[in-house]
mmCIF file of C-alpha atoms in Angstrom:
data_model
loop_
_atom_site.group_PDB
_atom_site.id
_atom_site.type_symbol
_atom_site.label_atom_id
_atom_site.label_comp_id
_atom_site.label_asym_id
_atom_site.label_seq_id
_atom_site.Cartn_x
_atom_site.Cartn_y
_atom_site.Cartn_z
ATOM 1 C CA UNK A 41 -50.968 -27.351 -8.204
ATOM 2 C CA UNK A 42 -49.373 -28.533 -4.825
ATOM 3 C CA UNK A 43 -47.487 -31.183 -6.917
ATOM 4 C CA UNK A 44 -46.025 -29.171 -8.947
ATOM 5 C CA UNK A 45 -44.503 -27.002 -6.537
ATOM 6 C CA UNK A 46 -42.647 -30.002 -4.591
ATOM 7 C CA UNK A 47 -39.123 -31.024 -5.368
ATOM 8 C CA UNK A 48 -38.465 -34.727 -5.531
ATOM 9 C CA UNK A 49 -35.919 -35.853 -2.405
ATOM 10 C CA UNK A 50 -34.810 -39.470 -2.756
ATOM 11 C CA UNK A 51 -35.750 -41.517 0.351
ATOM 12 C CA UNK A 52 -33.145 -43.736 0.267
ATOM 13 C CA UNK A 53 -29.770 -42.819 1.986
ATOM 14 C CA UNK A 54 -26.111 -42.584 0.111
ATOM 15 C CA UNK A 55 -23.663 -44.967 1.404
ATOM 16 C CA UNK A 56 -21.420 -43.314 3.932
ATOM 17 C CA UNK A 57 -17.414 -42.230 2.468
ATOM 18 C CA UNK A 58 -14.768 -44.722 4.300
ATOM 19 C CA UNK A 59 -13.043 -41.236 5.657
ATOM 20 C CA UNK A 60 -15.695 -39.283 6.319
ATOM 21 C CA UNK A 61 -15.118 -36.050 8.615
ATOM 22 C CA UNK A 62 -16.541 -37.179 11.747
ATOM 23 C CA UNK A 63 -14.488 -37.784 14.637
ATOM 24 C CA UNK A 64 -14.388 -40.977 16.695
ATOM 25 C CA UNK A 65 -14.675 -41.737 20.217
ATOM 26 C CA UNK A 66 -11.306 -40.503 20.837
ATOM 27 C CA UNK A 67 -11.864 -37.104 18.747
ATOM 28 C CA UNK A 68 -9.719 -36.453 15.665
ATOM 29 C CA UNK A 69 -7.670 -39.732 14.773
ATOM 30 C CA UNK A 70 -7.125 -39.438 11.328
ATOM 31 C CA UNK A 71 -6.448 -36.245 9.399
ATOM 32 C CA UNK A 72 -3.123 -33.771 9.214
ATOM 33 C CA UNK A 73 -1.128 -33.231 12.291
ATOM 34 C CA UNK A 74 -1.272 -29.318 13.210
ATOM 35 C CA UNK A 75 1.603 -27.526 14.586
ATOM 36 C CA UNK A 76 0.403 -24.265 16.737
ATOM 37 C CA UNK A 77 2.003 -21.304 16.262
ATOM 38 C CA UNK A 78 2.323 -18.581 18.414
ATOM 39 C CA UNK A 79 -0.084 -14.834 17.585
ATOM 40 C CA UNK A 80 1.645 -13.707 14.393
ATOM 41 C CA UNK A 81 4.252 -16.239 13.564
ATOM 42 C CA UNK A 82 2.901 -17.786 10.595
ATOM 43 C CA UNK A 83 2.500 -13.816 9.036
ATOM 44 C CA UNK A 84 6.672 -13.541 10.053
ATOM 45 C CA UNK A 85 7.533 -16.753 8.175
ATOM 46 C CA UNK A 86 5.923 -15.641 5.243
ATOM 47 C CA UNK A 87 7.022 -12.117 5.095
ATOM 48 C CA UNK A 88 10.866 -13.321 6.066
ATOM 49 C CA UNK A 89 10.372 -15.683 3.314
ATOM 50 C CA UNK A 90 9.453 -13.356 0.669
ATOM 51 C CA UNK A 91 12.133 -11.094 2.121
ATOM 52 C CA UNK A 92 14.688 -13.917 1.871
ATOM 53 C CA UNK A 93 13.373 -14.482 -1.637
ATOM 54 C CA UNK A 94 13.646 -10.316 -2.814
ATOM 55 C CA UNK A 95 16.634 -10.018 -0.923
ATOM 56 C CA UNK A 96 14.675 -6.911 0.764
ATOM 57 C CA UNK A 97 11.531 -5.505 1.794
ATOM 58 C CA UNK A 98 11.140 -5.645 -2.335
ATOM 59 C CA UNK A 99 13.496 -5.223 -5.518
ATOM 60 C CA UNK A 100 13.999 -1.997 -6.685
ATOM 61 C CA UNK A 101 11.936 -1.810 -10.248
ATOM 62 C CA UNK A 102 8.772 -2.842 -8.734
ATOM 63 C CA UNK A 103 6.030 -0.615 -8.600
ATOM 64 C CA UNK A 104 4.292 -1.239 -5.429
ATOM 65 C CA UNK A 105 4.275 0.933 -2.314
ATOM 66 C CA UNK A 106 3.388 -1.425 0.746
ATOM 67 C CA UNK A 107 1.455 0.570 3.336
ATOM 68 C CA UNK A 108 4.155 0.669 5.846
ATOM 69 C CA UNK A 109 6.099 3.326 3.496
ATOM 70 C CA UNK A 110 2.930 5.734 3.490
ATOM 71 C CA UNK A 111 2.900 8.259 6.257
ATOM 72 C CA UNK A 112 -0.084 8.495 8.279
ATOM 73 C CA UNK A 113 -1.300 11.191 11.238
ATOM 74 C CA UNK A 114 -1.620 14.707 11.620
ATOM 75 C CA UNK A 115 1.783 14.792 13.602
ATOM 76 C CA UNK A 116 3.486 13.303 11.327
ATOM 77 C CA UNK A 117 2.453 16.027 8.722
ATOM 78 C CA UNK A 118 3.460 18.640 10.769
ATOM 79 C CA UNK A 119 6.394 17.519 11.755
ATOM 80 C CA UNK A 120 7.454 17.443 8.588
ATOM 81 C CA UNK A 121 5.968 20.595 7.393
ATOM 82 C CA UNK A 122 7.757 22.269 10.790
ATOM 83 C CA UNK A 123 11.130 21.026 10.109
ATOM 84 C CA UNK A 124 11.522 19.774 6.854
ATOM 85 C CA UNK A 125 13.138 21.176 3.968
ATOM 86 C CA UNK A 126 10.734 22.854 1.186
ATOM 87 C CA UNK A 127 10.800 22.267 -2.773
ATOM 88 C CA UNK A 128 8.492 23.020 -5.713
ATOM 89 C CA UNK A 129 8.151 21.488 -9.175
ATOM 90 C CA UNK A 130 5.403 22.499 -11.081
ATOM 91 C CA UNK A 131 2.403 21.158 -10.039
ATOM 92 C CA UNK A 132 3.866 20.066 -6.580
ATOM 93 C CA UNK A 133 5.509 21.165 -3.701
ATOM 94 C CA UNK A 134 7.352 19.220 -1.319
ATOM 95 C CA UNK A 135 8.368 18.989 2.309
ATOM 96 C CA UNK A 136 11.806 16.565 2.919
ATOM 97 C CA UNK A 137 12.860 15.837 6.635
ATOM 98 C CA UNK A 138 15.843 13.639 6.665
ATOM 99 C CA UNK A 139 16.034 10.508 9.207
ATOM 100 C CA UNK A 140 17.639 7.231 9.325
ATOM 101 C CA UNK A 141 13.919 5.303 9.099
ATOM 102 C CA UNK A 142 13.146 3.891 5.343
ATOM 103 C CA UNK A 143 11.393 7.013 3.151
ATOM 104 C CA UNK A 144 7.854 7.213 3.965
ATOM 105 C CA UNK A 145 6.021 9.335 1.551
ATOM 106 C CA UNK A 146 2.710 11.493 2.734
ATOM 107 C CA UNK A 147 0.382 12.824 0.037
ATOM 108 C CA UNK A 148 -1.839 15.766 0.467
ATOM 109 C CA UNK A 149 -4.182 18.066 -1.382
ATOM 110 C CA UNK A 150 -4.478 22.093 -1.321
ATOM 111 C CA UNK A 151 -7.416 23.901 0.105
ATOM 112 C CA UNK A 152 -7.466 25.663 -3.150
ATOM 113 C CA UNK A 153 -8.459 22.334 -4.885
ATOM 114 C CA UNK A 154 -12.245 22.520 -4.408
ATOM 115 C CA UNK A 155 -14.418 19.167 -4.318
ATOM 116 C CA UNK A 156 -14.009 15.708 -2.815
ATOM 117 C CA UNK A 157 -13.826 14.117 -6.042
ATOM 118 C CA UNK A 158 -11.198 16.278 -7.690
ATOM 119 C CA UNK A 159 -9.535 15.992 -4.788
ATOM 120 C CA UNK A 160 -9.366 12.724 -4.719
ATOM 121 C CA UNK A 161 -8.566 12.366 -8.261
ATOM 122 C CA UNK A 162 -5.433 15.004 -7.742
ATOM 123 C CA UNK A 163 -4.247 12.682 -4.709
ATOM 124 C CA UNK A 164 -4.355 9.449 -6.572
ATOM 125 C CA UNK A 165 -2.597 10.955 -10.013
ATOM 126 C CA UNK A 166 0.215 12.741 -7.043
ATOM 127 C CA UNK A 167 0.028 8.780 -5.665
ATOM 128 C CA UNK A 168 0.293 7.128 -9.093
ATOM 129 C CA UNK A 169 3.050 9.351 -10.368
ATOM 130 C CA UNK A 170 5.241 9.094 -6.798
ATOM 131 C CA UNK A 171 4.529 5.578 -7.238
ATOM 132 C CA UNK A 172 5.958 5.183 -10.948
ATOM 133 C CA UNK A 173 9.457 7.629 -10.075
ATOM 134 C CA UNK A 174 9.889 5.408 -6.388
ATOM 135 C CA UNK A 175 13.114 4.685 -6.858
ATOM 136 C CA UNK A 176 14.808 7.880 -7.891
ATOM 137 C CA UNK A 177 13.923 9.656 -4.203
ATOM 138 C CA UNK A 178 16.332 9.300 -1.331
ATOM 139 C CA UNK A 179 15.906 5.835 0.326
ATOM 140 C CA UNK A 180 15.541 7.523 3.660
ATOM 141 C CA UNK A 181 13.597 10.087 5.451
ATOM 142 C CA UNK A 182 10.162 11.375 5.344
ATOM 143 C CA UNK A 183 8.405 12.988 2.461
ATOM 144 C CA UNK A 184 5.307 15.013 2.275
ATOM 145 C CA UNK A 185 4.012 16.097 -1.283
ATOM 146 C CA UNK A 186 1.160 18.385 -2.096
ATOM 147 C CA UNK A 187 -0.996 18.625 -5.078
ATOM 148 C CA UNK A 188 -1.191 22.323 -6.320
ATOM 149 C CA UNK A 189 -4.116 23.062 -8.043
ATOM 150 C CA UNK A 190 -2.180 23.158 -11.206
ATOM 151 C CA UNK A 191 -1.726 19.273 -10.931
ATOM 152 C CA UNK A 192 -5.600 18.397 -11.841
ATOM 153 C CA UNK A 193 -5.262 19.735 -15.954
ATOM 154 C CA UNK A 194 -1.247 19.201 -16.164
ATOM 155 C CA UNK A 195 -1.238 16.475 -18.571
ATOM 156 C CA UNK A 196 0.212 12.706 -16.993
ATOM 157 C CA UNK A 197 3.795 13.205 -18.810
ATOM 158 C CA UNK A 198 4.143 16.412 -17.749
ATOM 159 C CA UNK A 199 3.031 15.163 -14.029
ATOM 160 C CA UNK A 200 6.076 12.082 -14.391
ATOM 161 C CA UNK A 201 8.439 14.618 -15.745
ATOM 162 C CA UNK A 202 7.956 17.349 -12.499
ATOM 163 C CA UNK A 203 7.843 13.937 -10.310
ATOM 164 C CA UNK A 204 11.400 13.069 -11.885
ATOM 165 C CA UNK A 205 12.784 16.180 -11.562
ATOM 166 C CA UNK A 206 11.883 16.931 -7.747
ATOM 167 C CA UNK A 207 13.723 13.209 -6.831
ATOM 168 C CA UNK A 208 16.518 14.607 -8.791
ATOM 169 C CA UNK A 209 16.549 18.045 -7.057
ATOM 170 C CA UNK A 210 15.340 16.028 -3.276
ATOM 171 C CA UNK A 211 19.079 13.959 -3.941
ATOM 172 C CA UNK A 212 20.862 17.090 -5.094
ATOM 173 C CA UNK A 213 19.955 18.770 -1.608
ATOM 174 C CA UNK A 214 18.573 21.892 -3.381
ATOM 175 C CA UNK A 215 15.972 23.473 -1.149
ATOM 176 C CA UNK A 216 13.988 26.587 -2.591
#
């Protein structure tokens, strides 16, 4: 029974590789050259690069919104909310505040929504449909939109059209 449990290990010993990974006397001889670089640097080289590359942050047409454009914080919110310029489409209503910073776009839910999960399903669809009509809002400013209770039935083209519409009405300057 003991036998059968034991795994066979070879007692002999496997010749050693010419450039094995162990350093000699005088440390690391062999191997790449490193160049240090300073806290941060190598994340700068690669995001100038890709900038150089897009000729931008990114190309207008692509889809993604990179965290930096999202705004974040309770100020922020109310700041906006305070001094920004109201609109409604449908489904969602919308808080503009000019300024000369790149458009960052806030998304937020109504108390009147009930439930973390339709919540959370009315935020992503508001995300998802901001995300799709990007590049018809103003390319500066802040932006707060709000999920109206309305926006968890309205079906997905209807929630693209009222999306298109509000950029159209956010670049015409008409407030409500």
């Amino acid at each position: 029974m003991g036998e059968r449990d034991e795994a066979y290990v070879p007692a002999e010993q496997y010749p050693q590789e010419k450039d094995a990974r162990i350093p000699g006397e005088n440390g690391d001889e062999g191997g790449q050259e490193r160049t240090e670089a300073t806290a941060g640097e190598g994340a700068q080289a690669i995001d100038g690069e890709r900038r150089a590359l897009t000729g931008g942050a990114y190309e207008r047409g692509s889809l993604r919104l990179p965290k930096r454009r999202v705004l974040r914080g309770h100020g922020a919110f109310t700041e906006v909310f305070s001094r920004g310029i109201r609109f409604r489409q449908g489904a969602i209503e919308a808080w503009y505040l000019r300024d000369e910073g790149e458009l960052r776009v806030g998304f937020a839910v109504s108390g009147k929504i009930q439930g973390k999960v339709v919540k959370n399903r009315a935020r992503r669809r508001l995300r998802e449909a901001f995300r799709v009509k990007q590049w018809e809002f103003p390319k500066r400013g802040r932006l707060v939109l709000l999920a109206m209770p309305a926006l968890v039935e309205e079906r997905w083209e209807a929630l693209v059209a009222d999306m298109q519409a509000l950029a159209e009405g956010l670049r015409e300057g008409q407030a409500e």
